[in-house]
Structures are given as structure tokens and as C-alpha cells.
Coordinates of C-alpha atoms and ligand atoms in Angstrom, one line a residue:
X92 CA 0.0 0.0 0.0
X93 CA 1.1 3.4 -1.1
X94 CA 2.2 6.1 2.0
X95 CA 2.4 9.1 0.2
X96 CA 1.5 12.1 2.1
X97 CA -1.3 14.6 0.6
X98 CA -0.5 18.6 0.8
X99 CA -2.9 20.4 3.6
X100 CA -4.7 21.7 0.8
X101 CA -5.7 18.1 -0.4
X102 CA -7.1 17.0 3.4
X103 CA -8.8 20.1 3.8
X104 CA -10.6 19.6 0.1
X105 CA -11.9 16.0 1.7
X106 CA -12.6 17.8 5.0
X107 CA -14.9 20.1 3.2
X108 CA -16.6 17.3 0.5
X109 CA -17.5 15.6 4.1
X110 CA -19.3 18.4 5.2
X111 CA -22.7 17.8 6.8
X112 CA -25.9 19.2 5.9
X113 CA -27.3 20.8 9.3
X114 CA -30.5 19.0 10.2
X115 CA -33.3 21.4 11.4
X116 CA -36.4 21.2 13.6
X117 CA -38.8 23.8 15.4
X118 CA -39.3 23.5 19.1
X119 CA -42.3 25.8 19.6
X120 CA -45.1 26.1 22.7
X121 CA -42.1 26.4 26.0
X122 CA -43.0 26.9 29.1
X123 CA -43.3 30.3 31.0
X124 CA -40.9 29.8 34.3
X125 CA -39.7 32.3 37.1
X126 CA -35.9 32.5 38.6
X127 CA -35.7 31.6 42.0
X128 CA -32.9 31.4 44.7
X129 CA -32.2 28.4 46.1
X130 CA -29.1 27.0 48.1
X131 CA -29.8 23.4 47.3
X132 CA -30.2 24.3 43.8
X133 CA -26.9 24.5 41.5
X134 CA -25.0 27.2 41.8
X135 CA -28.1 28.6 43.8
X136 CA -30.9 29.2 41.1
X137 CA -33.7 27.0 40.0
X138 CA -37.0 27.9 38.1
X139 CA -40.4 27.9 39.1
X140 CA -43.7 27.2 36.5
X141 CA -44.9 30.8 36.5
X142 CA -48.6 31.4 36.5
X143 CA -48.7 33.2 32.9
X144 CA -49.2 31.1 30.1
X145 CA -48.0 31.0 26.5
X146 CA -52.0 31.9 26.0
X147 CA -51.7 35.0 27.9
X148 CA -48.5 36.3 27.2
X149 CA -49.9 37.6 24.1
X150 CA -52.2 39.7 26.1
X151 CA -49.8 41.4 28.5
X152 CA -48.7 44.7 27.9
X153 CA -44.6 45.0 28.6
X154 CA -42.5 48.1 29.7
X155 CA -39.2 49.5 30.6
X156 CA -37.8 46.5 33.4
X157 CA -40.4 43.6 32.4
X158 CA -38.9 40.3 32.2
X159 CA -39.7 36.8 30.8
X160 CA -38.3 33.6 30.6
X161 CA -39.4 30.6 28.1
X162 CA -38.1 27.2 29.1
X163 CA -37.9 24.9 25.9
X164 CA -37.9 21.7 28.2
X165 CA -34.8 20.6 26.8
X166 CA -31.1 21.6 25.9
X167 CA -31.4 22.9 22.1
X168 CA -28.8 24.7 19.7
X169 CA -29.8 27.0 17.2
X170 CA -31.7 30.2 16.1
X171 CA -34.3 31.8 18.6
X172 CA -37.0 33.4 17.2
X173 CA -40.1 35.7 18.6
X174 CA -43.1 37.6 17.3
X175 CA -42.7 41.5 18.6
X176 CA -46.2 43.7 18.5
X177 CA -46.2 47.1 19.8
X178 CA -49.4 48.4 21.2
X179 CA -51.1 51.7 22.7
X180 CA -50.4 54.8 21.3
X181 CA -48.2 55.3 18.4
X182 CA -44.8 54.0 18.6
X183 CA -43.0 57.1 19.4
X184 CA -39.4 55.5 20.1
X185 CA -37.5 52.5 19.2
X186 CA -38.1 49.1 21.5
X187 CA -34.5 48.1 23.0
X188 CA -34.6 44.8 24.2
X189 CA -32.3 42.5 26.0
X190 CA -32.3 38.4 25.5
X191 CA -30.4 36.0 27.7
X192 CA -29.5 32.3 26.8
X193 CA -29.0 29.5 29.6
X194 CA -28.0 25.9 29.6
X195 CA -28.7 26.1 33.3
X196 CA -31.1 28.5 35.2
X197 CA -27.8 29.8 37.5
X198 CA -26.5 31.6 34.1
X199 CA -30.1 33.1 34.3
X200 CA -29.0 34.8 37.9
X201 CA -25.7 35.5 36.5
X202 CA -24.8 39.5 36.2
X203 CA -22.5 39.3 33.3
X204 CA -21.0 42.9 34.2
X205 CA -19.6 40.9 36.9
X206 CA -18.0 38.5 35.8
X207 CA -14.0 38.6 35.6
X208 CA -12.7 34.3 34.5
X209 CA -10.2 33.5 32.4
X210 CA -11.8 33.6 29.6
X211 CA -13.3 36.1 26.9
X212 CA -16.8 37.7 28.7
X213 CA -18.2 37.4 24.8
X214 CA -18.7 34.0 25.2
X215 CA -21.6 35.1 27.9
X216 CA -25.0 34.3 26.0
X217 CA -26.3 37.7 25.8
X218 CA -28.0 40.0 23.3
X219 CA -28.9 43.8 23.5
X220 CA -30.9 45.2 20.5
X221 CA -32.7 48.3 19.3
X222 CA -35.7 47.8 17.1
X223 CA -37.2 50.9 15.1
X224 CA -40.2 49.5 13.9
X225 CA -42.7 46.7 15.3
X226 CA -44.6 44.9 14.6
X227 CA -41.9 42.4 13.6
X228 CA -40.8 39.0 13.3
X229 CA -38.0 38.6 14.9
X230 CA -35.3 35.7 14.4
X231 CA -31.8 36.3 16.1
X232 CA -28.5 36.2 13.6
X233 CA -26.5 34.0 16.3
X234 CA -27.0 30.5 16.8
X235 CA -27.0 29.9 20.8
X236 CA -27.0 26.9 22.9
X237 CA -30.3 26.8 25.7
X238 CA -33.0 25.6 27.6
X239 CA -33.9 28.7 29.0
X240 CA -34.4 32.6 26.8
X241 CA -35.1 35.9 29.4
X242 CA -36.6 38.3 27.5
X243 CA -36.2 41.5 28.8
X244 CA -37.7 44.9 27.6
X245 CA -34.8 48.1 28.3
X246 CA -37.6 50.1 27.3
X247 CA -40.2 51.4 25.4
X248 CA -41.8 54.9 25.9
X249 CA -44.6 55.8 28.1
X250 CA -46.9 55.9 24.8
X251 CA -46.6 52.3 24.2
X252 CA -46.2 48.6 25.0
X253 CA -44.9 46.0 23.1
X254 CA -46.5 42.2 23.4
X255 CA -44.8 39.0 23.2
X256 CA -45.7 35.6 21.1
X257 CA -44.9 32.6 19.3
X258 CA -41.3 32.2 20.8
X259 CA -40.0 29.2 19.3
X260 CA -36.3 27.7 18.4
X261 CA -35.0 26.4 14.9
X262 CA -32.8 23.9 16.8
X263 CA -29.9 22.4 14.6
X264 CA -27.8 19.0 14.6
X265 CA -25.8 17.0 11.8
X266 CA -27.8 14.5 12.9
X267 CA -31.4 13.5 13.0
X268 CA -33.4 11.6 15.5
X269 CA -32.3 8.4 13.9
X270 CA -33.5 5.1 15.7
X271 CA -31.3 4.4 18.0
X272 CA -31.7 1.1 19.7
X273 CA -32.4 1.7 23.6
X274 CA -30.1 0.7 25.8
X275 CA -31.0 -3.0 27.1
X276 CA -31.6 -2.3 30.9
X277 CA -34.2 -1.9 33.1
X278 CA -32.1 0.4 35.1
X279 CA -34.3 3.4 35.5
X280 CA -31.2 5.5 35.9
X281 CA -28.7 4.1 33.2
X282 CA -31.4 4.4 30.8
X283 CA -31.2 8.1 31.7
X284 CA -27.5 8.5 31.7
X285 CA -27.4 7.0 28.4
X286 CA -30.2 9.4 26.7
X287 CA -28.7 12.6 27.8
X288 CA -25.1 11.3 26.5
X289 CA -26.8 11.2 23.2
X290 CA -28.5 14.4 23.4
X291 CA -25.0 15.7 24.7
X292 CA -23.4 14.2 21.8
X293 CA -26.1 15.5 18.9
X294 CA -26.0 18.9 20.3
X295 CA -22.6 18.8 20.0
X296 CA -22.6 17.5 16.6
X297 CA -22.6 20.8 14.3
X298 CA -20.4 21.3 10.9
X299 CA -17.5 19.0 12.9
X300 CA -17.9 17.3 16.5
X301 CA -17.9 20.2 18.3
X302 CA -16.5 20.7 22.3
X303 CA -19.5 22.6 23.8
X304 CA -22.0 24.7 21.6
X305 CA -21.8 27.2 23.9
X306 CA -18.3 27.9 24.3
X307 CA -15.5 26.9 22.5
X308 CA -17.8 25.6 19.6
X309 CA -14.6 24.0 18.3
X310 CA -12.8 21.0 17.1
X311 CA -10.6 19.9 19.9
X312 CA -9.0 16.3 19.2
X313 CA -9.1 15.1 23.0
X314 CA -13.1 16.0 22.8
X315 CA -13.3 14.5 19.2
X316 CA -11.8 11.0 20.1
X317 CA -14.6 10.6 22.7
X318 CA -17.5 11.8 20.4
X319 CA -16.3 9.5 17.7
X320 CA -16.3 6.7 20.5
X321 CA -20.2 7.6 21.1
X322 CA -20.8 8.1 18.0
X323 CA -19.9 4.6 17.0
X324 CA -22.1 3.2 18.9
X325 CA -25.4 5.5 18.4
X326 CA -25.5 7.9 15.7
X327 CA -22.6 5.7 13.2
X328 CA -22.4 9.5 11.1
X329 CA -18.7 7.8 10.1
X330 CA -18.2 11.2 7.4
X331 CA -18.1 13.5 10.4
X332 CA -15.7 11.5 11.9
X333 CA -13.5 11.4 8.6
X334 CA -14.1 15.1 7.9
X335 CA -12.5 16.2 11.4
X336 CA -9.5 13.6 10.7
X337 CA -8.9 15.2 7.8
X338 CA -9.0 18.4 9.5
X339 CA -6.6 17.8 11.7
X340 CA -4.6 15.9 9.2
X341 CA -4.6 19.1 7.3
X342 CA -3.1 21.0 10.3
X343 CA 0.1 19.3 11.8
X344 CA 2.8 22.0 11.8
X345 CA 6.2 21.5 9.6
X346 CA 7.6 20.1 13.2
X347 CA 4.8 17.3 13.3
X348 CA 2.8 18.0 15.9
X349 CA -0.9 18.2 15.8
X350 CA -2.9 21.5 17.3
X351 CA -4.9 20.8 20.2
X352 CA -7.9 22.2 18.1
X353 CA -8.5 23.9 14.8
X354 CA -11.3 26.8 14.4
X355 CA -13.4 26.1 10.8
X356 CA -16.0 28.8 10.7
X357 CA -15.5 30.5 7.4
X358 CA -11.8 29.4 6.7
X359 CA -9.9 26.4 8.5
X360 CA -7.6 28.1 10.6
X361 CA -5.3 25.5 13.0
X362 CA -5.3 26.7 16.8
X363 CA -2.1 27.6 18.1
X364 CA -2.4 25.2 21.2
X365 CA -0.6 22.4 21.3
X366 CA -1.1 19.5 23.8
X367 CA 1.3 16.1 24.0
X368 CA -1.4 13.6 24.5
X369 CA -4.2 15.1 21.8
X370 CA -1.5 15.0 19.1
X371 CA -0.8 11.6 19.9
X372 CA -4.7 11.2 20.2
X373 CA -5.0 11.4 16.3
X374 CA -3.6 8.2 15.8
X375 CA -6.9 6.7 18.2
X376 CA -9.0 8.9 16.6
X377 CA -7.7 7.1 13.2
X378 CA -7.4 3.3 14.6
X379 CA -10.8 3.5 15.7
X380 CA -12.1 5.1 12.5
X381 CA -10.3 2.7 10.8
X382 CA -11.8 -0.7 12.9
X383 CA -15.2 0.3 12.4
X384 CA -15.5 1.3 9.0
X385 CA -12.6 -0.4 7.1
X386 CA -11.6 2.5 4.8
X387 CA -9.0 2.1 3.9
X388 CA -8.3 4.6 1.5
X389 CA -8.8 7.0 4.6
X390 CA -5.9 4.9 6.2
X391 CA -3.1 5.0 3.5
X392 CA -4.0 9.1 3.4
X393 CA -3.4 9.6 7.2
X394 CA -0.9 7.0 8.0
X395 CA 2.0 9.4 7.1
X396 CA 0.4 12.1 9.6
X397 CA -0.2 9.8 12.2
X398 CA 3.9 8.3 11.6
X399 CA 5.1 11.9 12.0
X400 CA 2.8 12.7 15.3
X401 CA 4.4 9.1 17.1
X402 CA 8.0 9.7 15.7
X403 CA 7.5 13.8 16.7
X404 CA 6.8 12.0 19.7
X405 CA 9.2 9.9 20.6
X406 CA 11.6 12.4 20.6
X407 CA 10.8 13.1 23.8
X408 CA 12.0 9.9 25.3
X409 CA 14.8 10.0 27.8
X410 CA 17.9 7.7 27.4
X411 CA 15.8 5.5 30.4
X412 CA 12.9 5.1 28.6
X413 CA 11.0 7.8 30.2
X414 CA 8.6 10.2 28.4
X415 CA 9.9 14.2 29.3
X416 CA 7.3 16.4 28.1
X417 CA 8.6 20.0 27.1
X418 CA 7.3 22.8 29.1
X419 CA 5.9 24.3 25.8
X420 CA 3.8 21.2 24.8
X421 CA 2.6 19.7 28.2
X422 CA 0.3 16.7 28.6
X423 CA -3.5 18.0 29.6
X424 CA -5.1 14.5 30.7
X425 CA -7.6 16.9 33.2
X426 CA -8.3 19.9 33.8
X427 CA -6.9 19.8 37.7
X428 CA -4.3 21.8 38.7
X429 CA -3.3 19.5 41.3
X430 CA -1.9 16.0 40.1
X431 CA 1.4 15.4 38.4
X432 CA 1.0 14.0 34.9
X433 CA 4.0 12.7 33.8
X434 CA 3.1 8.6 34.6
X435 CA 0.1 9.5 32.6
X436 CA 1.7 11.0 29.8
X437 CA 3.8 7.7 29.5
X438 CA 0.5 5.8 29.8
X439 CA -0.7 7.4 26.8
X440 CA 2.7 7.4 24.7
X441 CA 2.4 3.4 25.1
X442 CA -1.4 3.3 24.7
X443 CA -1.0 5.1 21.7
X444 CA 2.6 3.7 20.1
X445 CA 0.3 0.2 20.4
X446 CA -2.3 1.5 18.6
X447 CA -0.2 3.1 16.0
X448 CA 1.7 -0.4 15.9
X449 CA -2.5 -2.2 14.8
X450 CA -2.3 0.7 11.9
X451 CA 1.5 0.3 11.1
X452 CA 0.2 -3.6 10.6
X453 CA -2.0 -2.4 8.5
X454 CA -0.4 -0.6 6.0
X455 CA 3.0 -3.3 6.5
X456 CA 5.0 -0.5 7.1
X457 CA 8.7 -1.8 7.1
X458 CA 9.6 0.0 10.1
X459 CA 6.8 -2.3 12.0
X460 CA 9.3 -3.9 13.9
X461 CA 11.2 -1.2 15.2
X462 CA 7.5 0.0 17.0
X463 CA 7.1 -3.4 18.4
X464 CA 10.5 -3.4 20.1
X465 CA 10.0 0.5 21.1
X466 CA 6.5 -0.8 22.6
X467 CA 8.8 -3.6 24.7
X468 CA 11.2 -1.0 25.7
X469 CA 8.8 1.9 26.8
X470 CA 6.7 -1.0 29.2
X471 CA 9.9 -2.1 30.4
X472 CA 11.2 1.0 31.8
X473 CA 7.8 2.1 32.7
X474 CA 7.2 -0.8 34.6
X475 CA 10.9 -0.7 36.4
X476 CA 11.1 3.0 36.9
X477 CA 7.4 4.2 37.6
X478 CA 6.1 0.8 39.5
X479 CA 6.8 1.0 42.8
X480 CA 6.4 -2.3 44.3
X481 CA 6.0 -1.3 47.9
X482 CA 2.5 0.9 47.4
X483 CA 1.7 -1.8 44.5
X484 CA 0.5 1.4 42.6
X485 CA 2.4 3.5 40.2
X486 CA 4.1 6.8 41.1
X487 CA 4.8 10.5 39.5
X488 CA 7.1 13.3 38.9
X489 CA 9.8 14.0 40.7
X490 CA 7.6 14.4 44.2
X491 CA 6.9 10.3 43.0
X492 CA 3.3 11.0 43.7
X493 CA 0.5 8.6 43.4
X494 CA -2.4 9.6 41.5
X495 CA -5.4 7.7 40.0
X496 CA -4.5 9.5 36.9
X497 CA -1.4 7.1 36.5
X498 CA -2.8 4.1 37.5
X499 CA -6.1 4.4 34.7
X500 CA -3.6 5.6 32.2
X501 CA -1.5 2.5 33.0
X502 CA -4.4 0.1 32.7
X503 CA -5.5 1.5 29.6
X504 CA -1.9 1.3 28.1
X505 CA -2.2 -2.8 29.0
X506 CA 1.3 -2.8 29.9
X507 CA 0.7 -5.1 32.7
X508 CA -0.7 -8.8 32.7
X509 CA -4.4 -8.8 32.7
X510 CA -4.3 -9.8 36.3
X511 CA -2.0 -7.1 37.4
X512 CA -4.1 -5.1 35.8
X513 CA -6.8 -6.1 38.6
X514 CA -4.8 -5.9 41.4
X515 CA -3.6 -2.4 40.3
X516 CA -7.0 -0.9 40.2
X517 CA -8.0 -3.0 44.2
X518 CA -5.4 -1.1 45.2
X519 CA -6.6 1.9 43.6
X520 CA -9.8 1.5 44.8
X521 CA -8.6 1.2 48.3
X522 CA -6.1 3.5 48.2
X523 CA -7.3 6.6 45.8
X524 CA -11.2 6.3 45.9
X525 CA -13.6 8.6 46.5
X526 CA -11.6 10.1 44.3
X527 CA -10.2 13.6 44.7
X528 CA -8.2 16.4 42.6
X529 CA -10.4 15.1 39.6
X530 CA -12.3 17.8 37.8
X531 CA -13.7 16.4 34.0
X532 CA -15.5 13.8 32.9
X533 CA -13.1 13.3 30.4
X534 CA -11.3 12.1 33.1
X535 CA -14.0 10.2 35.1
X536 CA -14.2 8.4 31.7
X537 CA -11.2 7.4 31.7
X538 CA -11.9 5.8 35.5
X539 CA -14.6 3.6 34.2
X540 CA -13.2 2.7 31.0
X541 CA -10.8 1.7 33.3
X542 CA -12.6 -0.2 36.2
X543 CA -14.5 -2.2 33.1
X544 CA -10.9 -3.2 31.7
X545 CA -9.4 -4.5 34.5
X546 CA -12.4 -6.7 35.4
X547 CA -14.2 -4.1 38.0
X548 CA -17.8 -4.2 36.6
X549 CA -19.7 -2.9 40.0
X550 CA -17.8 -0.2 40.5
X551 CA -17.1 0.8 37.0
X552 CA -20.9 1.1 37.2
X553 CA -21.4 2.7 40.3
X554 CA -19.1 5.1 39.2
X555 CA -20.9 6.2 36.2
X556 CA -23.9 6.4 38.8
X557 CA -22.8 8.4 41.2
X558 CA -20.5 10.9 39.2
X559 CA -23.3 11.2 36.2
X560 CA -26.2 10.8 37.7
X561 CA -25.0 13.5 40.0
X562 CA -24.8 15.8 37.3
X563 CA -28.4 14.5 36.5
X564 CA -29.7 15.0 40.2
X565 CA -28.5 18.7 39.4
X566 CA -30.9 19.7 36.6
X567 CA -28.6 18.4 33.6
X568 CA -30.2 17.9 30.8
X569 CA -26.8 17.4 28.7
X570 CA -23.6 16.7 30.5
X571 CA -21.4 19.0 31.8
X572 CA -17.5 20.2 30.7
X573 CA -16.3 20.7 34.3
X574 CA -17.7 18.9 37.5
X575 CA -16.1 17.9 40.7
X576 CA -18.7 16.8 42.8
X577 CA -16.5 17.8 45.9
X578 CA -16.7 21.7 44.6
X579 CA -20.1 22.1 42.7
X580 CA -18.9 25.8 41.6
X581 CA -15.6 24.8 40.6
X582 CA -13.9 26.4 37.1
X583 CA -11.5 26.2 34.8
X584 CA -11.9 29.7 34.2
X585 CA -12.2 31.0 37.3
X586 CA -16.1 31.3 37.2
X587 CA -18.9 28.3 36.5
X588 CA -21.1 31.1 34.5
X589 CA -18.7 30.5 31.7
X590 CA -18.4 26.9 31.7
X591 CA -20.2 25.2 29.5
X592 CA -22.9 22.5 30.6
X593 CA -23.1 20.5 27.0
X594 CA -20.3 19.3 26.4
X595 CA -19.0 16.4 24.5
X596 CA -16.2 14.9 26.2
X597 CA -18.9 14.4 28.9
X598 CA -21.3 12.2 26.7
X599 CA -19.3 8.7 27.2
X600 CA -21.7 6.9 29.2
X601 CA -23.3 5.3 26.0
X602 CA -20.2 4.2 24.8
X603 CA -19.4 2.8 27.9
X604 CA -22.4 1.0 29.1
X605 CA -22.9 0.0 25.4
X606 CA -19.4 -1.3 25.0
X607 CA -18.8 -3.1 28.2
X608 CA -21.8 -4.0 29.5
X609 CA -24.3 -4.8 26.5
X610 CA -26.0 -8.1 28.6
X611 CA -25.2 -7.6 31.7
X612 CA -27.4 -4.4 33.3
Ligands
RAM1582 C1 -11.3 23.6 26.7 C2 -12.5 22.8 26.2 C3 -12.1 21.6 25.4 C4 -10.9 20.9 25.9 C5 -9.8 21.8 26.1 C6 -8.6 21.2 26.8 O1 -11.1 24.7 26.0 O2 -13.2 22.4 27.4 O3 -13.2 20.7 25.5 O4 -10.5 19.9 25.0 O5 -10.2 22.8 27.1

């Protein structure tokens, strides 16, 4: 089989004849809800059923401070629309209104004039116009991401009124409400985890596989593997999957490595971010791609990117075998500030140099063996320099911390017997659970994944109960980016207003309970 590498300009070209055609549907008729305070409530807001109707509103007369907020039921993205009447005496001034868009009702309570994260305040779902002449149909130019819409009215004049109807969204996917089998369980609760990981994952799925909708509405490769993961096993849109490949594909710099992420609203433009582990993450992204559909023309075309992102790679290997991440390209594995994640790192380097060594087989690359000995090498002093046979657990860094990080990134690797593998995770369970310093389900995933592979069914699955369903006990109606369930408000950013609360490296579940447990629940 041919290996000849295709110019940026020939992967972007397939990128863009993979293109989806966005699927559209109108959600009409929401309900009218009020704001409330509430401690128990997440980040302290909840809504109430408010006594006005959809009927009624039509009726009602709103001025200068009048407020009200539809609730659509369910998390939707797209384009909110709303009939706009004036009424009274001739409209003697403009109508400036306000509209605010909420995954959650906390961003609801939120003052955005307050907030000061990380992160840019424009991603805040907000909208201010002036309108010079009702009555009007209104349909808003941006496409949000929401449950919740306050309407609010800046003002009018003391002449005249304006009236409110027919809100409605034009909700948007890649993907339609295909038939998905349900998941084969009687568990009230799994059955539940497993729907909103879909709805997660189709509100994420936009022109690529998208993060979060809301915020960074971009194609990250850590996020993408996971989605394409789910997607296997629900939605099977296998183009999507090959357009983003090729997107990345399209991207690796003239040093070989792979951006983190790559922005593809009007131009394909490749993010100047740069993690270890999602470079290495485009070979998974490719292996899997490549088990499940058999394309193998897709394979000979990104075989030579994914041989420049392992050997681009390996470079980083120390003369004992060790993985040394530069400063400048560091290894993300979770958000949290507080574990070391250099065992990790090495757990992925082998979990992915084996899974470039299934491709490599593939394609009979000639340098095949070479991988296979590297893979035999990198266990080796992995195993002797990172085990640490006292603890029976692996350690990190130069503090030699122990982490669950290391240990699930170590059982996922396979580097150990199958038994080993067992007796890693007791002692993980014993020693490291509840777990701590944790802070994404992208992590938590990797947990379960995890538990399931080392033969720890129960607790894979009471796992998945208690860290999802939590989210689920919250309100969620898609899965969340952030979530440590020992500090509700917690934030990458610096504020949980700004976080988003659909986000796809969260929608796992269904790959997981699908996967590993299709008889057993
Ligand atoms: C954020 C997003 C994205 C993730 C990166 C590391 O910007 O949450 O999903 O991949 O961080």
C-alpha cells in the first residue's frame, strides 16, 4: 500500500466534500418559568412554573424593566425566534430589548457585568438590540446553545407597550433523530444517563464534532476522540468523523505535531495550542475510525500524519525510557491543577505507540518492527522506573506522587498482565477512591473505561452512577465540561457562568455502558 502524504490543501478539500448538511427542527409552545434562589439548587438558582401562560402572554402589555423567561424543556442549539407587537399609542421611540440564553437557570441569575474568568466575557450568551419599527418577526443572527431565553424589555416609551408571542427555536444537529436502539436495561437510571449522553453528543454534533456549543464551539482532538467513540455506537455519522480527521490531518505543523484544536467557521484556521497527548490522540482517533469502517483509502491518506505525530513523539524519550514532556507542549489528561502527569503521559505514549503499531500492521510499514520493540522497551522502563512495588501502585514526577491518573492511564496502556491489571486498580480503589483532585468527565471516563478493563464491573458502574447521575440529580439535561462533585462551583476559568454545561467529552456513558456491558445491566 502506497504512504504518500497529501499537501494540507488536499485533506482540507476531503474535509470540506465531508461536510454535513445541518438537520433542522422547530421546538415551539415552552413553558413560562420564574428564577428563583435556592441554596440546594446549583449554583443557587432554580425555576419555578410561573402562573402566565403562553396563552396569555400575548395579552400582556410590557415596559421598561419587564422580564420573561421561556423554558424549551430541553437543551437545544440554534436560532431563537419571537413575534414582537407594539401596542397603545403610536410607537414614538425604538423598542430596546435584551435576551439572555441559559443551559442552566444559574447563568439566568448571573450578572454578566460581573463576571471577571479567564476567559473572553463574549462568550456570555447575551444580546442587546434596538428595534425601530414593530410589529416584527424577529429571528436572532446568532445561533445559541439553551434551555432557558429571558426576554427582557430596556424600554419602550410611556406611549406604548410591546406584546410578546410565538417564541419558538430552529434547533440544529448534523444529525437527526435516527433510531437508535435503547439501551438494554431496566435500570431506571442508566437508561437516563445513556439518553442525555446522546442528546449531549447530537447537540454537539454541528459542521464538525464540536466541544460545547456554547463555548469553545470547536474541534478539539481530546473531545473529538470521545464523540467519535459515542458516535460509534449510536449515531454511526462515520463522514463526520473522517471530515474532522482530515481536518486535523490538514493542520500538523512543519515540526509534526498536531494543534490541540482547529477553528473552521469561514476558513480552516489550526489553533495555536498544542497538547502532548491530543497529538498523539489522532492516531486513536484514526485506529478506531479505521476498525469500524474499514476504509481504507482513509488509512493510506493519514498513515503518514499519524507516523510523523508518534515519531514527533518519541523524541521526547529519555535515554531510560521515560517520556519528558517540554514545558511548551505539556500533557493535559484533566483539567486539575493538582496531580502530576507525567506517569500519565507515559501511559498514553504506550497506549497510543500500540495503537499506531494495529495501523503500522495495517499498512505493513517496514519499520513495524522497530515500533514493536519500542513498545517492549517503553513497558519495560515504565514498569521498572514508575512501578513502585511497595505501594503496589504507580508513582509520579519528581515528588513520586501517586495519583489515579497514572494508574487508569497505566491500565488503559495494557502494559501489565491482565491480572496485574486487577490488582492495580483493588489497590486503587482502596487507596485513591472517593476520588479527589479530579475535575472532568473526560477524566471520570477514563476511570470507568478503566474499572470495566481491568475486570471491576460494579464499580465501573457505580461510578458512572454516582459521578453522572449527579450531574443529572443537578438539573442536567446534557452533560457538563467541568464537574467535581466535591466543589459544585468549581472552574477552569475561574467562574462556573462561563463553563459550558453540554459538552461532548462528557457524553461517554453510552459508549461505555454499550461497549462493556451490553447483557449484563
Ligand atoms: C477547553 C475545552 C475543550 C478541551 C480543552 C482542553 O477549551 O473544554 O473541550 O479539549 O479545554
Amino acid at each position: 500500500m502506497s504512504q504518500k502524504e497529501l499537501t494540507s490543501t488536499d485533506y482540507f478539500a476531503v474535509a470540506n466534500n465531508n461536510k454535513p448538511q445541518l438537520q433542522t427542527s422547530v421546538i415551539d409552545n415552552p413553558k413560562i418559568v420564574e428564577l428563583e434562589t435556592d441554596p440546594q439548587a446549583f449554583c443557587g438558582f432554580r425555576t419555578v412554573n410561573s402562573r402566565t401562560t403562553l396563552n396569555s402572554l400575548a395579552a400582556l402589555d410590557f415596559n421598561r424593566g419587564d422580564k420573561v423567561i421561556f423554558d424549551f424543556g430541553n437543551h437545544y442549539v440554534g436560532h431563537f425566534g419571537i413575534d414582537l407587537v407594539d401596542h397603545g399609542n403610536p410607537m414614538d421611540s425604538p423598542l430596546a430589548i435584551s435576551f439572555k440564553f441559559a443551559e442552566l437557570p444559574a447563568e439566568l441569575g448571573f450578572d454578566s457585568s460581573t463576571y471577571q474568568g479567564l476567559i473572553s466575557s463574549s462568550w456570555i450568551q447575551e444580546e442587546f438590540l434596538h428595534i425601530d419599527h414593530l410589529p416584527c418577526h424577529l429571528e436572532l443572527p446568532r445561533r445559541y446553545s439553551f434551555r432557558y431565553v429571558e426576554v427582557e424589555i430596556k424600554d419602550t416609551s410611556s406611549q406604548w407597550s410591546v406584546r410578546l408571542s410565538k417564541p419558538y427555536i430552529k434547533a440544529q444537529s448534523a444529525v437527526n433523530d435516527v433510531n437508535i436502539a435503547p439501551l438494554k436495561t431496566k435500570d431506571k437510571l442508566l437508561q437516563r444517563l445513556d439518553e442525555v449522553s446522546i442528546k449531549t453528543l447530537r447537540d454537539c454534533m454541528q459542521d464538525v464534532f464540536e466541544d460545547g456549543p456554547k463555548r469553545d464551539q470547536r474541534l478539539w482532538l481530546g473531545d473529538l476522540r470521545l464523540e467519535a467513540l459515542a458516535n460509534d455506537v449510536t449515531f454511526k455519522n462515520y463522514s463526520l468523523t473522517k471530515r474532522c480527521l482530515y481536518l486535523f490531518a490538514g493542520s500538523i505543523t512543519s515540526d509534526d505535531r498536531i494543534p490541540a484544536d482547529v477553528f473552521t467557521n469561514n476558513r480552516i484556521v489550526p489553533d495555536t495550542v498544542f497538547f502532548f497527548d491530543y497529538s498523539l490522540f489522532f492516531i486513536s482517533v484514526l485506529k478506531d475510525y479505521v476498525q469500524e469502517t474499514n476504509d481504507s483509502v482513509t488509512l493510506t491518506e493519514l498513515y503518514p500524519i499519524a507516523k510523523r505525530a508518534i515519531n514527533k513523539a518519541l523524541t521526547y524519550v529519555n535515554d531510560q525510557g521515560l517520556l519528558v514532556a517540554p514545558d511548551d507542549w505539556r500533557v493535559f489528561v484533566d483539567w486539575s491543577q493538582v496531580i502530576d502527569k507525567d506517569t500519565a503521559g507515559q501511559g498514553i505514549l504506550l497506549y497510543t505507540l500500540k495503537q499506531f503499531v494495529e495501523i503500522a500492521k495495517k499498512v505493513s510499514d517496514k519499520d513495524l518492527l522497530s515500533y514493536e520493540q519500542l513498545v517492549k522497551d517503553l513497558t519495560n522502563s515504565a514498569v521498572k522506573n514508575l512501578f513502585d512495588s511497595e505501594q503496589q501502585l504507580f508513582i509520579s514526577g519528581p515528588r513520586q506522587e501517586v495519583n489515579i491518573a497514572s494508574q487508569v492511564w497505566m491500565v488503559l496502556a495494557h502494559i501489565l498482565s491482565d491480572q496485574d491489571n486487577k490488582a492495580l486498580m483493588d489497590m486503587a480503589l482502596k487507596q485513591l477512591f472517593p476520588i479527589t483532585g479530579i475535575v472532568t468527565p473526560y477524566m471520570y471516563h477514563h476511570i470507568v473505561q478503566a474499572l470495566f478493563e481491568s475486570d471491576h464491573y460494579e464499580q465501573a458502574i457505580k461510578l458512572l452512577k454516582s459521578y453522572w447521575g449527579k450531574m443529572i440529580d443537578l438539573g442536567a439535561d446534557t452533560f457538563w465540561e467541568a464537574f467535581d462533585p466535591n466543589d459544585l462551583d468549581f472552574s477552569p476559568y475561574g467562574s462556573p457562568i462561563i463553563n459550558s454545561y453540554c459538552h461532548a467529552w462528557s457524553c461517554t456513558p453510552t459508549y461505555l455502558l454499550r461497549k462493556y456491558c451490553p447483557n449484563k445491566i
